XYZ file of C-alpha atoms in Angstrom:
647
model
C 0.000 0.000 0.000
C 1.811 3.512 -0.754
C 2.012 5.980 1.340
C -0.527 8.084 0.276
C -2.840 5.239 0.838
C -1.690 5.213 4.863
C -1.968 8.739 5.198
C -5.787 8.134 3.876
C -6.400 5.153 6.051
C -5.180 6.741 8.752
C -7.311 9.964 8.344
C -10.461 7.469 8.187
C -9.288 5.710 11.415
C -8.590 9.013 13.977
C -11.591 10.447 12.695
C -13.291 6.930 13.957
C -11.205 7.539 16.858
C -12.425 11.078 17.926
C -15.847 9.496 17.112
C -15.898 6.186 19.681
C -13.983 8.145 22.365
C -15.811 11.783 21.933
C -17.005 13.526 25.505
C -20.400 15.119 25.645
C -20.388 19.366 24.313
C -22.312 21.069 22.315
C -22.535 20.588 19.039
C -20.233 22.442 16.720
C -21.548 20.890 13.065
C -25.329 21.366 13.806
C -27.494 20.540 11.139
C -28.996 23.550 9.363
C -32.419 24.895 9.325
C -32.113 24.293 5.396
C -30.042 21.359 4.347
C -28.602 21.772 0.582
C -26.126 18.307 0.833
C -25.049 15.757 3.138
C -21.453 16.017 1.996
C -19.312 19.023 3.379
C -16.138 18.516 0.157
C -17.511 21.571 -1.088
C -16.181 23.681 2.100
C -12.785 22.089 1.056
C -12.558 23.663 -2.293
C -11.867 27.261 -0.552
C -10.744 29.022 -3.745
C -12.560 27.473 -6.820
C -14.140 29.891 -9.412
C -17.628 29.127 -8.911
C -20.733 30.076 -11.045
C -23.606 30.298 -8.619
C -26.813 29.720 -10.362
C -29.192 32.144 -8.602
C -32.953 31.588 -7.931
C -34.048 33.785 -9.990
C -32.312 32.771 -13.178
C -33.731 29.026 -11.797
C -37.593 30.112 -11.994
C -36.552 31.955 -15.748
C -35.240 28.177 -17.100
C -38.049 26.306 -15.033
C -39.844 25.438 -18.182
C -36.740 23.486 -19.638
C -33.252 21.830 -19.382
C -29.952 22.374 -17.389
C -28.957 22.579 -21.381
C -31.487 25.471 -21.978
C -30.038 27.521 -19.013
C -26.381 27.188 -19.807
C -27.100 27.973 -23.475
C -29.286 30.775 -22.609
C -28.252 32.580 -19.446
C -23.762 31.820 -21.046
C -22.856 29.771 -18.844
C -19.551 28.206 -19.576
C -19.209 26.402 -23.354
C -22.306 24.220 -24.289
C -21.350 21.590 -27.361
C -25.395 21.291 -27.922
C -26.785 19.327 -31.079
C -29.766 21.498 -31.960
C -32.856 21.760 -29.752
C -33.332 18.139 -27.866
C -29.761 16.726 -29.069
C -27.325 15.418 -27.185
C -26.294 18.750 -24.942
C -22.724 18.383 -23.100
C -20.678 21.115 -20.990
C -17.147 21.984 -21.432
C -15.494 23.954 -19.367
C -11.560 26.163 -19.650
C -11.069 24.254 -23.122
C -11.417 20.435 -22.387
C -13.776 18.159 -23.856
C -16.873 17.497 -22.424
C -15.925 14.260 -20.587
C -13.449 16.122 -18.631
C -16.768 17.773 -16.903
C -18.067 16.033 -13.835
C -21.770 16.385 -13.199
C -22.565 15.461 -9.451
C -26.474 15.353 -8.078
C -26.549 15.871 -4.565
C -22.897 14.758 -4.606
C -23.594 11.330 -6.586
C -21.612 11.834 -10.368
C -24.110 11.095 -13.449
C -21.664 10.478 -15.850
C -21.584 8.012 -17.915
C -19.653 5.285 -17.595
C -20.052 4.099 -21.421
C -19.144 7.279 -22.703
C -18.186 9.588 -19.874
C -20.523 12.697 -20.234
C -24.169 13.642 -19.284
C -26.228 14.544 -21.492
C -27.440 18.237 -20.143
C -30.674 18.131 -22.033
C -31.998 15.164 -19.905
C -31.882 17.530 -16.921
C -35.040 19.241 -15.851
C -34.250 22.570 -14.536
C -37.464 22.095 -12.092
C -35.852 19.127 -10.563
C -33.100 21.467 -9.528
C -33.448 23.724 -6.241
C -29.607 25.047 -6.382
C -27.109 24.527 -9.134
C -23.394 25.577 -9.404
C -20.466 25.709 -11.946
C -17.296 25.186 -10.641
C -14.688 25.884 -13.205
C -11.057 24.026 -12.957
C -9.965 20.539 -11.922
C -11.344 19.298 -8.385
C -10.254 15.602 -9.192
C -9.140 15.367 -5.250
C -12.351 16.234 -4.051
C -14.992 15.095 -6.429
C -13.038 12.207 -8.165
C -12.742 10.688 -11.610
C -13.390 13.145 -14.493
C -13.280 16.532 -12.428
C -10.332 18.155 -14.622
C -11.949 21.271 -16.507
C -14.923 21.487 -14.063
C -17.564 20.360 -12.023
C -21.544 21.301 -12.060
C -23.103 20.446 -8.451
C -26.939 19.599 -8.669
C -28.743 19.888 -5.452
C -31.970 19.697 -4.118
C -32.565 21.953 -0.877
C -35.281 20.989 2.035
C -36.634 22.885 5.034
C -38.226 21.651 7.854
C -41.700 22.749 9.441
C -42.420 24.413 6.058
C -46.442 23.056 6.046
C -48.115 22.184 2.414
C -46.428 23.485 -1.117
C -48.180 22.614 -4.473
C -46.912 24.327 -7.429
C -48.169 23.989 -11.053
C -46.422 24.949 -14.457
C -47.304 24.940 -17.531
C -46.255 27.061 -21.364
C -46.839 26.805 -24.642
C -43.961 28.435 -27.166
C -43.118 28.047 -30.773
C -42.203 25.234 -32.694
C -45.467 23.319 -30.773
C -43.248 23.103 -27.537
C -45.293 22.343 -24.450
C -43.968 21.714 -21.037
C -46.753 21.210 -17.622
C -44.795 20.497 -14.152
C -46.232 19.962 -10.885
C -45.094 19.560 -7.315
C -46.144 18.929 -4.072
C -44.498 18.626 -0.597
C -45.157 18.303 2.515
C -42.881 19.392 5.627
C -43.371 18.460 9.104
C -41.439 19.028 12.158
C -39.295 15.989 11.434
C -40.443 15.006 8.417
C -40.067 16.230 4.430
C -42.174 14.459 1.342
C -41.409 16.163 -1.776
C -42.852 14.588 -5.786
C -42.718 16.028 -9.221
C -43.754 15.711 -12.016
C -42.718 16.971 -15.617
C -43.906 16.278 -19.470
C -41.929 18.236 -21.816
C -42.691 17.915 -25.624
C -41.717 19.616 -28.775
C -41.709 19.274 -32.865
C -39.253 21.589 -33.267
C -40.017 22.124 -36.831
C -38.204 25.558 -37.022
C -36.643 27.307 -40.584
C -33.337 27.509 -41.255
C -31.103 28.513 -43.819
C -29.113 25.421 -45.317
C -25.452 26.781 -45.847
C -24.199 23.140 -46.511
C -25.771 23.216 -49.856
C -25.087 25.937 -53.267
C -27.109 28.390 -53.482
C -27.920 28.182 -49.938
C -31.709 28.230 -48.953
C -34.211 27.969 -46.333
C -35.401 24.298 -45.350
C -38.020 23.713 -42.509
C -36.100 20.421 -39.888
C -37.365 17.731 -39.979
C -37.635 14.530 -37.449
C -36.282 16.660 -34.759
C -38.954 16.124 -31.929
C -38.582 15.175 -28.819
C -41.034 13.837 -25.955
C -39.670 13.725 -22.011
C -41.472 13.339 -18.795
C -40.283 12.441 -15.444
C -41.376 11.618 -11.859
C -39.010 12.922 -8.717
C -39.757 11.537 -5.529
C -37.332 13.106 -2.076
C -38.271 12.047 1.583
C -35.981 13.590 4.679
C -36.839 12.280 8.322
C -34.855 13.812 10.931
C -35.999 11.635 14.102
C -33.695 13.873 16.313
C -31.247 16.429 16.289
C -28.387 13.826 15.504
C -29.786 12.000 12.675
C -30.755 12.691 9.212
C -32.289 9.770 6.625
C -32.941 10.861 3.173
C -34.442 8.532 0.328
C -34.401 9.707 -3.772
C -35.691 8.399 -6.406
C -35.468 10.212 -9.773
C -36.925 8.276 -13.015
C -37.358 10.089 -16.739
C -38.244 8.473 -20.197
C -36.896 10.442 -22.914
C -37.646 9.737 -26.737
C -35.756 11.889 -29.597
C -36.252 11.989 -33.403
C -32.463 11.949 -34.302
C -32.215 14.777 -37.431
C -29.559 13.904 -40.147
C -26.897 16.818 -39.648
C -28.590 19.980 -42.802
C -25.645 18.334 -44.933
C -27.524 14.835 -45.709
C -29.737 15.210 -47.653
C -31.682 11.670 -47.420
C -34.898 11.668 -45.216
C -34.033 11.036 -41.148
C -35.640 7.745 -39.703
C -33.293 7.080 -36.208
C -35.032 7.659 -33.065
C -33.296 7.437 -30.005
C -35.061 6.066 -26.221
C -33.491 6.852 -23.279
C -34.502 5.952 -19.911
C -33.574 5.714 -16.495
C -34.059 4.953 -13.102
C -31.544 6.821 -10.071
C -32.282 6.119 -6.567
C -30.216 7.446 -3.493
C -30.539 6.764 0.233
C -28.267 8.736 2.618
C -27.569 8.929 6.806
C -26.324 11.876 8.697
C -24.931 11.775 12.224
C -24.209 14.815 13.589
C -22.309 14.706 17.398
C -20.273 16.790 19.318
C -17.603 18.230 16.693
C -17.683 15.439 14.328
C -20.342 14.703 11.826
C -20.736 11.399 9.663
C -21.912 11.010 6.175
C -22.934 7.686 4.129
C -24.480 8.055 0.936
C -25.577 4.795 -1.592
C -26.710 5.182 -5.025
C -27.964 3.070 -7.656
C -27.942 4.017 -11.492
C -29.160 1.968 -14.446
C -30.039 3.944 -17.884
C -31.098 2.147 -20.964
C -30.202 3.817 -24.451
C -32.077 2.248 -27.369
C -30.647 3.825 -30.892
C -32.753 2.241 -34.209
C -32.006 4.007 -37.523
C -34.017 1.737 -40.281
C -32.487 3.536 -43.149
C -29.088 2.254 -42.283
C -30.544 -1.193 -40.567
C -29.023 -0.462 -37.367
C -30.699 -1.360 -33.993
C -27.796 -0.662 -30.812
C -29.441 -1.700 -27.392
C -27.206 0.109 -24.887
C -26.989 -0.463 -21.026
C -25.151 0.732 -17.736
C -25.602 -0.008 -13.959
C -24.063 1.263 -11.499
C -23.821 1.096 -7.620
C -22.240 4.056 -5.454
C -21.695 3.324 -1.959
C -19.628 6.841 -0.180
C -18.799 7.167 3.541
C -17.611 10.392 4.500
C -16.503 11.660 8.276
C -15.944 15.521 9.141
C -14.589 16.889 12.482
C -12.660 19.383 14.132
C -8.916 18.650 15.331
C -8.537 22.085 16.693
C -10.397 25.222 16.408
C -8.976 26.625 13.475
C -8.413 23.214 11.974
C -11.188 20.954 10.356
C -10.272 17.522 8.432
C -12.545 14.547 6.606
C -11.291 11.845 5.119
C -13.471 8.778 3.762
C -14.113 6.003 0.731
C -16.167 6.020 -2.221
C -17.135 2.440 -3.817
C -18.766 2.189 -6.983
C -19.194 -0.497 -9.361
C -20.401 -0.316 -12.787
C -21.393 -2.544 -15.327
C -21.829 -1.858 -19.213
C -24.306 -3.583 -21.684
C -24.051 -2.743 -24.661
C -24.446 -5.013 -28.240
C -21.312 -3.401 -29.718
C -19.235 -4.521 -26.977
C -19.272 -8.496 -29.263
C -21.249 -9.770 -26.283
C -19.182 -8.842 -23.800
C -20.228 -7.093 -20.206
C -17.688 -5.477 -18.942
C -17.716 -4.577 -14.851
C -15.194 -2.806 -13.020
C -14.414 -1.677 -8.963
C -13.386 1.354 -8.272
C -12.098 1.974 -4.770
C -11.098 5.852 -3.640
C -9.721 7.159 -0.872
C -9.733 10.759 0.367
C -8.675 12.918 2.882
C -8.838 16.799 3.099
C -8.122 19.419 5.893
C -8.320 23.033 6.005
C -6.333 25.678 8.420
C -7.325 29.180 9.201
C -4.234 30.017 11.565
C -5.845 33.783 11.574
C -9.256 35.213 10.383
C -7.752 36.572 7.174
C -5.703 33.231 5.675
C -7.405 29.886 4.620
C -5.455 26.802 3.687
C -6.871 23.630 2.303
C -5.054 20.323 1.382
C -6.433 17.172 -0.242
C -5.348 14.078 -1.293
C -6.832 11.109 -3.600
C -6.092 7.830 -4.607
C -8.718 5.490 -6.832
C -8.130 1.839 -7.421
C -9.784 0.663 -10.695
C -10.027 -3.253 -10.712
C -6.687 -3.318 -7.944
C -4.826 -0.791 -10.816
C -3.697 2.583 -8.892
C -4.765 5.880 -10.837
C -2.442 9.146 -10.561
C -2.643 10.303 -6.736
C -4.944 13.551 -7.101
C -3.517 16.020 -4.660
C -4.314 19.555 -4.595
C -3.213 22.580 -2.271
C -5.523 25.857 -2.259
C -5.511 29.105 -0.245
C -7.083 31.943 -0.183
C -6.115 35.069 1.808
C -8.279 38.544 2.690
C -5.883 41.622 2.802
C -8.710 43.961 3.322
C -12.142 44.181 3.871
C -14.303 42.825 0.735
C -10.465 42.037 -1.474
C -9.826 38.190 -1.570
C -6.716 36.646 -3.127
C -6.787 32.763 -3.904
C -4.551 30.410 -5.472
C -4.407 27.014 -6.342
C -2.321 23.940 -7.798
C -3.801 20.226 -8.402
C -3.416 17.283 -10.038
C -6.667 15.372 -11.812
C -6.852 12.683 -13.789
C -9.878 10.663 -15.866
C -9.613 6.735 -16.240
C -10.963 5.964 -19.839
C -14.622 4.863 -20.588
C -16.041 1.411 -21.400
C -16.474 2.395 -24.660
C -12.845 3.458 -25.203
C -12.026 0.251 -24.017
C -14.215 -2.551 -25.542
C -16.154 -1.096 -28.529
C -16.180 -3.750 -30.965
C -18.903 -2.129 -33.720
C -18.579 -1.255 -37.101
C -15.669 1.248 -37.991
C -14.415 1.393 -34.526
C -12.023 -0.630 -32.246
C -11.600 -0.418 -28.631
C -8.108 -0.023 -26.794
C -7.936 -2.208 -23.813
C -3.766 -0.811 -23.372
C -5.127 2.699 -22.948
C -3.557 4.617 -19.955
C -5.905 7.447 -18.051
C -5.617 11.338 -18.657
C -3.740 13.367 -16.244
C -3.902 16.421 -15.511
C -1.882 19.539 -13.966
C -3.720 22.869 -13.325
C -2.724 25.785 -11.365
C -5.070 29.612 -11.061
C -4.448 32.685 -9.915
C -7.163 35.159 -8.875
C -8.763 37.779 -6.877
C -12.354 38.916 -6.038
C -13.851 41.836 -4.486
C -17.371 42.280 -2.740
C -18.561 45.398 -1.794
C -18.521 45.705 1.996
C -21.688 45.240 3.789
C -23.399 48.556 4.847
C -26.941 50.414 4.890
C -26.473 51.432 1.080
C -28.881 50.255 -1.856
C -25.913 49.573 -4.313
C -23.575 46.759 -4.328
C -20.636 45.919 -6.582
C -18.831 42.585 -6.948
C -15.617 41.749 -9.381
C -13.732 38.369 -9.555
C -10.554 37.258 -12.303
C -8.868 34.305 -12.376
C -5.555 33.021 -14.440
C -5.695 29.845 -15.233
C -3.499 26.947 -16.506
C -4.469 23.287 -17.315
C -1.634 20.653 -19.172
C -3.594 17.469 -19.859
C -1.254 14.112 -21.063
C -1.864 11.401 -22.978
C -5.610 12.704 -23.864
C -7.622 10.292 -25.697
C -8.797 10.472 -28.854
C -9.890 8.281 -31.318
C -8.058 8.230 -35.028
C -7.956 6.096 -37.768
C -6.201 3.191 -37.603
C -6.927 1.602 -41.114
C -9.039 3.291 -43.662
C -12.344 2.136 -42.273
C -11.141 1.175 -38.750
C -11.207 3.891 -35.914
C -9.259 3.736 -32.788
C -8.637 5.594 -28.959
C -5.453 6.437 -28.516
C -3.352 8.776 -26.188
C -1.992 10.609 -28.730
C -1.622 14.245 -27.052
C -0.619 16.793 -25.087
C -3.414 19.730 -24.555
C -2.370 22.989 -22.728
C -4.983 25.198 -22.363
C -4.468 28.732 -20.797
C -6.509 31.691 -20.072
C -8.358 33.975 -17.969
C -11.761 34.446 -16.510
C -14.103 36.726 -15.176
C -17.278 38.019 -13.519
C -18.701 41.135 -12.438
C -22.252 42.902 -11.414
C -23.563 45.799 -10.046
C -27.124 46.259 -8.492
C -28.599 48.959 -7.115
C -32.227 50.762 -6.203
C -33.203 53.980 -8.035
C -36.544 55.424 -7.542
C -38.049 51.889 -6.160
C -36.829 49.820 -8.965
C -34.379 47.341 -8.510
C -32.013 47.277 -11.334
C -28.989 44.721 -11.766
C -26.197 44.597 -14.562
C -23.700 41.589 -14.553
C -20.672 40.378 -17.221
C -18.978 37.314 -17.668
C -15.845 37.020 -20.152
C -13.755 33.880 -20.547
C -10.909 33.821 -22.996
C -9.172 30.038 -23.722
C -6.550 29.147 -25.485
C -6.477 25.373 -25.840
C -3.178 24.271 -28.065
C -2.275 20.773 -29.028
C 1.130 21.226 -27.127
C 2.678 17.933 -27.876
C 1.999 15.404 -30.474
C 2.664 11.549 -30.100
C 3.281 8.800 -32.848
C 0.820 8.395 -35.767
C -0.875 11.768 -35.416
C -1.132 14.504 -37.633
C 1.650 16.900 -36.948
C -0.244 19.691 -38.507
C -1.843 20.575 -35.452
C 1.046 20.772 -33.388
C 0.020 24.322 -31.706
C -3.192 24.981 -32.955
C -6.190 25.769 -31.387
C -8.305 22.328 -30.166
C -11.553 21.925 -32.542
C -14.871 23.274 -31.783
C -13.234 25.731 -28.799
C -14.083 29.052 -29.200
C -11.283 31.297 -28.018
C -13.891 33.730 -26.540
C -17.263 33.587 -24.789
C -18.866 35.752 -22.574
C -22.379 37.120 -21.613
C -23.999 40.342 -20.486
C -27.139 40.125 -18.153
C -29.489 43.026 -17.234
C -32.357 42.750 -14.940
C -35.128 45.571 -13.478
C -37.632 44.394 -10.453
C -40.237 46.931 -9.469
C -43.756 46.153 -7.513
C -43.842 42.310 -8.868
C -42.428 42.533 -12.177
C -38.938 41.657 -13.454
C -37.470 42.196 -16.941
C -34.677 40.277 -18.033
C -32.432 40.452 -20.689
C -29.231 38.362 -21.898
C -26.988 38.950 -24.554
C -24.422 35.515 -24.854
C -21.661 35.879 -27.685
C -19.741 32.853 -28.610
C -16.050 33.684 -30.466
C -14.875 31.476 -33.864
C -14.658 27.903 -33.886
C -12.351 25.718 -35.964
C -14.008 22.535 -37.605
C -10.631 20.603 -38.282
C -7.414 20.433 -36.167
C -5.214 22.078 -38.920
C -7.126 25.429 -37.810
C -8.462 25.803 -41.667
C -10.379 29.339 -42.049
C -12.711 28.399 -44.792
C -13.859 25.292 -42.689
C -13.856 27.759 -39.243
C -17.397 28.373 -37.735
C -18.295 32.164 -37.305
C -18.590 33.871 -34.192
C -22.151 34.648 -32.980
C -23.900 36.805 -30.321
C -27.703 35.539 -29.254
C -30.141 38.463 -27.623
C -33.036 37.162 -25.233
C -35.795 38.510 -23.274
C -37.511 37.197 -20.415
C -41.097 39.473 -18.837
C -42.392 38.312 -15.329
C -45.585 39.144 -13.248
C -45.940 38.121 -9.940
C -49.583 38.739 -8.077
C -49.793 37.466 -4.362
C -53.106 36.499 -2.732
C -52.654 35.259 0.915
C -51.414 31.584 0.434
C -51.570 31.448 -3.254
C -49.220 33.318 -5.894
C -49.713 33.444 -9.751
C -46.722 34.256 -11.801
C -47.039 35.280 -15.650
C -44.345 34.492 -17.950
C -42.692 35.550 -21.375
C -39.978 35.278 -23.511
C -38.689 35.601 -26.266
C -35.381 34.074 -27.329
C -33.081 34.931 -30.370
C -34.634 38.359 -30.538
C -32.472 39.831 -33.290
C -33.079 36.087 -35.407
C -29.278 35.103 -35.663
C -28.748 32.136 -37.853
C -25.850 30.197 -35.900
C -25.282 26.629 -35.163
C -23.432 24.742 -32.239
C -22.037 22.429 -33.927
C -21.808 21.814 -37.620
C -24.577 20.631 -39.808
C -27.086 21.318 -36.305
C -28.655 24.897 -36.971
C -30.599 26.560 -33.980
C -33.803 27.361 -34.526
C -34.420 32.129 -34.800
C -36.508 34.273 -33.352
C -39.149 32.187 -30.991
C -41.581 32.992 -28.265
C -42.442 30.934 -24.680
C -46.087 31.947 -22.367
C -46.443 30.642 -19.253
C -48.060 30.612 -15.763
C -47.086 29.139 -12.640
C -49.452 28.808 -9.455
C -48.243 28.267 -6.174
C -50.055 27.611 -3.209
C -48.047 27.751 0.310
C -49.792 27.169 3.740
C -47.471 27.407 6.529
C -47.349 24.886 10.195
């Protein structure tokens, strides 16, 4: 066992230690009034650039997917296929696998393929959503090297009876109805909801990929979800906390031929899946103790008729996490704990093989504040894949406060992502797995600073935050031709990607209305820094394909006696098609205007809210990816009732 592995061990066993031998006191880690998670990493990652999701910009996107809101509202780089398509987040210019996606601390990913897609994510089943941009690989495990989105789902005790009901009609025959209920009791939280999403998406375009170019009307682009979220929280005393989840969702796409086929679209694609979570807090003294176990199994069903293809895809999955938190001195908190999880892949490319694999990990963190204006945080990982050791993930932050609303933080990791079943065992047509693959690792260091406004009696506020950042990823995987009609994975590269980021906003009251103006600007450079044997040499230094250099978003909001108008202006800089950076080929920038109208009308325990929008105001023709226009100018109505009666 290395050493790392001791020092882990023996962070799990004198945190058991303080726990069988701990003297009665008050409690230190009481739970809160409103829990969020059951897992405390995130007060580990002390100096991550986070995008907080706010409420409001929650109850905007209620109507549609975690892919929606990021495209929308600019929130990092969304590689979306059109309306419905697969939807995947990439984050300070990695590829989208290099994103983990955790739900109430339980990662979604995929084991086949190692993403999520982002448009099977209602943004109703969602009470508090963050982006955290750089690797976090210590903390949050396999996959966390460009960034991390957290998914939680927030409860409150003693709350009485909530129903809610949504429901809008927009363009293109979309329709979306939600509903919710919950019940919260002194010790005990019910919460269900429901969603049915549908839409044709039959939207005009203008075809580019043909001569003369002309406008064409998609085709066999609908899509039909609806989903059923069931949470329960008992709290029995002030020591215990037992949550149950269960989450299931049936989605079923019309796949669209990319606008360069010409041939009439006949794949459909049916996804479903079933995710159930059960979790135990035990909070005592100055130690806390957190087990969560999950179980994941998603069905993917791809037929396409026209080419006489019929792929049955399957993965399962079993998460079992133990996690222990407590204080060694004042100024000095620690956890340390395992994660199990075993998953299993089905799939009828894989030449009747089903793969399984167990993956053990090991963590410890602690954080210092020797004096109120210096944090310190160090954690360490190690992950066992079938016995095999992964790259030790440590990571070192701090974070220091030389004045009154200015923070400075800095920090240096190692992360690392083990390669997918697929990448390992495909066996279909035109594509070979690698079994002798090694996983990507990762080295990432950022610089930054923020400043908040100090706290005072004043209506105006003003907030500012930059970070430098710089990410070297080896032995990336990509598949390549191997033969003329054979591809292949390989680690074939070095990517350095460099860059900066930043956020700012400004609110402030003037003559009773509410007014808010905020920025984000991200500039990547993602190069090809080293390439290995049988690659193309050509893009030795270029720019990676499909990362836009630039991106950034400007956001302006007005509240005033129960209305609020929003408005969001995302651009998204030039995008290269190939990886010898070939300016005919190269996707033009674009900039996307939307508009969002609410009304709000209270009567005693019920509230109405009125809705609007219209997205694509100015009717830019763009596309995400190529051959996958976006559909112009369109229009959303909606209402939402909510009915609240209090204990």
């Amino acid at each position: 066992m290395s050493t790392i592995l001791r020092t882990v061990v023996f962070g799990v066993l004198f945190a058991l230690h303080f726990i069988s031998n701990a003297q009665k006191q008050d409690s230190v880690l009481q739970l809160q009034e409103v829990i969020i998670e059951q897992s405390r990493l995130g007060s580990y990652a002390i100096s991550k650039y986070t995008l907080k999701v706010d409420s409001l910009t929650l109850q905007l996107a209620n109507a549609g997917s975690l892919a929606d809101l990021l495209r929308k509202f600019g929130y990092g780089h969304l590689r979306s296929y059109g309306p419905g398509g697969l939807a995947t987040a990439s984050f300070r210019g990695t590829g989208s696998s290099h994103t983990a996606v955790l739900w109430n601390g339980i990662n979604l990913s995929s084991p086949l393929s190692g993403q999520l897609d982002l448009s099977q994510v209602p943004v109703s089943f969602v009470d508090d959503a963050s982006l955290q941009t750089g690797g976090v690989a210590s903390l949050y495990g396999n996959g966390s090297i460009g960034g991390t989105i957290h998914l939680n789902n927030t409860a409150r005790f003693n709350d009485g009876l909530k129903l809610n009901a949504l429901v809008t009609a927009g363009s293109f025959d979309s329709y979306y109805q939600g509903f919710g209920a919950s019940w919260s009791a002194k010790k005990f939280i019910s919460s269900t909801k429901f969603f049915v999403n549908n839409a044709k998406n039959d939207f005009v375009f203008l075809n580019k990929n043909i001569f003369p170019a002309k406008e064409e009307t998609r085709e066999h682009s609908a899509f039909h979800q609806k989903g059923f979220l069931q949470q329960n929280y008992w709290q029995p005393n002030s020591k215990h906390l037992l949550t149950l989840k269960f989450w299931y969702q049936d989605n079923t796409y019309e796949v669209p031929n990319p606008s360069s086929v010409s041939r009439k679209a006949e794949a459909m694609e049916q996804n479903t899946f079933y995710r159930a979570a059960a979790g135990w807090h035990f909070n005592h003294q100055f130690f806390d103790l957190n087990y969560q176990g999950a179980f994941i199994k998603h069905d993917l069903d791809y037929t396409d008729p026209s080419a006489s293809i019929n792929s049955k895809n399957t993965f399962n999955t079993i998460i079992n996490s133990m996690e222990v938190n407590f204080l060694v001195l004042k100024s000095i908190s620690m956890t340390s704990g395992i994660n199990y999880t075993w998953e299993q892949g089905l799939v009828d490319a894989f030449g009747g093989d089903a793969p399984q694999r167990n993956r053990i990990a090991l963590f410890s963190a602690a954080k210092w504040i020797p004096f109120t204006k210096l944090e310190l945080a160090l954690a360490v990982r190690e992950e066992l894949v079938d016995g095999s050791s992964t790259p030790v993930a440590p990571s070192f932050t701090i974070k220091w406060k030389p004045a009154k609303g200015i923070e400075v933080f800095e920090s240096t990791s190692r992360n690392y992502r083990i390669p997918t079943f697929n990448d390992l065992y495909w066996k279909g047509a035109g594509g070979q797995g690698n079994t002798d693959l090694k996983p990507e690792l990762s080295f990432s260091n950022e610089l930054g600073f923020s400043y908040f406004s100090p706290i005072s009696t004043s209506k105006s506020s003003l907030s500012f935050k930059a970070a430098a950042f710089s990410n070297s990823v080896n032995d990336w995987i990509l598949w390549s031709p191997v033969t003329p009609s054979i591809w292949s994975p390989q680690n074939v590269k070095k990517v350095w990607s460099r860059g900066i980021e930043t956020q700012a906003s400004a609110r402030s009251v003037i003559s009773k209305v509410a007014v808010e103006l905020s920025a984000q600007y991200t500039f990547t450079r993602s190069t090809n820094d080293e390439i290995y044997e049988n690659s193309n040499s050509n893009e030795l230094n270029k720019q990676l394909m499909l990362t836009p250099m630039q991106e950034g978003s400007i956001t302006g909001r007005a509240l005033w006696k129960g209305y609020s108008l929003s408005a969001i202006a995302s651009y998204t800089g030039k995008q290269y098609t190939d990886g010898d950076n070939n300016e005919f080929n190269a996707m033009e920038a674009y900039a996307v205007t939307s508009l969002w109208i609410h009304k709000s009308v209270s009567l005693k325990s019920t509230s109405v809210i009125l809705m609007g929008e219209v997205n694509n105001i100015f009717n830019t023709d763009y596309q995400s990816r190529p051959g996958y226009p976006m559909p112009g100018r369109n229009y959303k109505l909606g209402v939402t009732f909510n009915f609240n009666k209090p204990n």
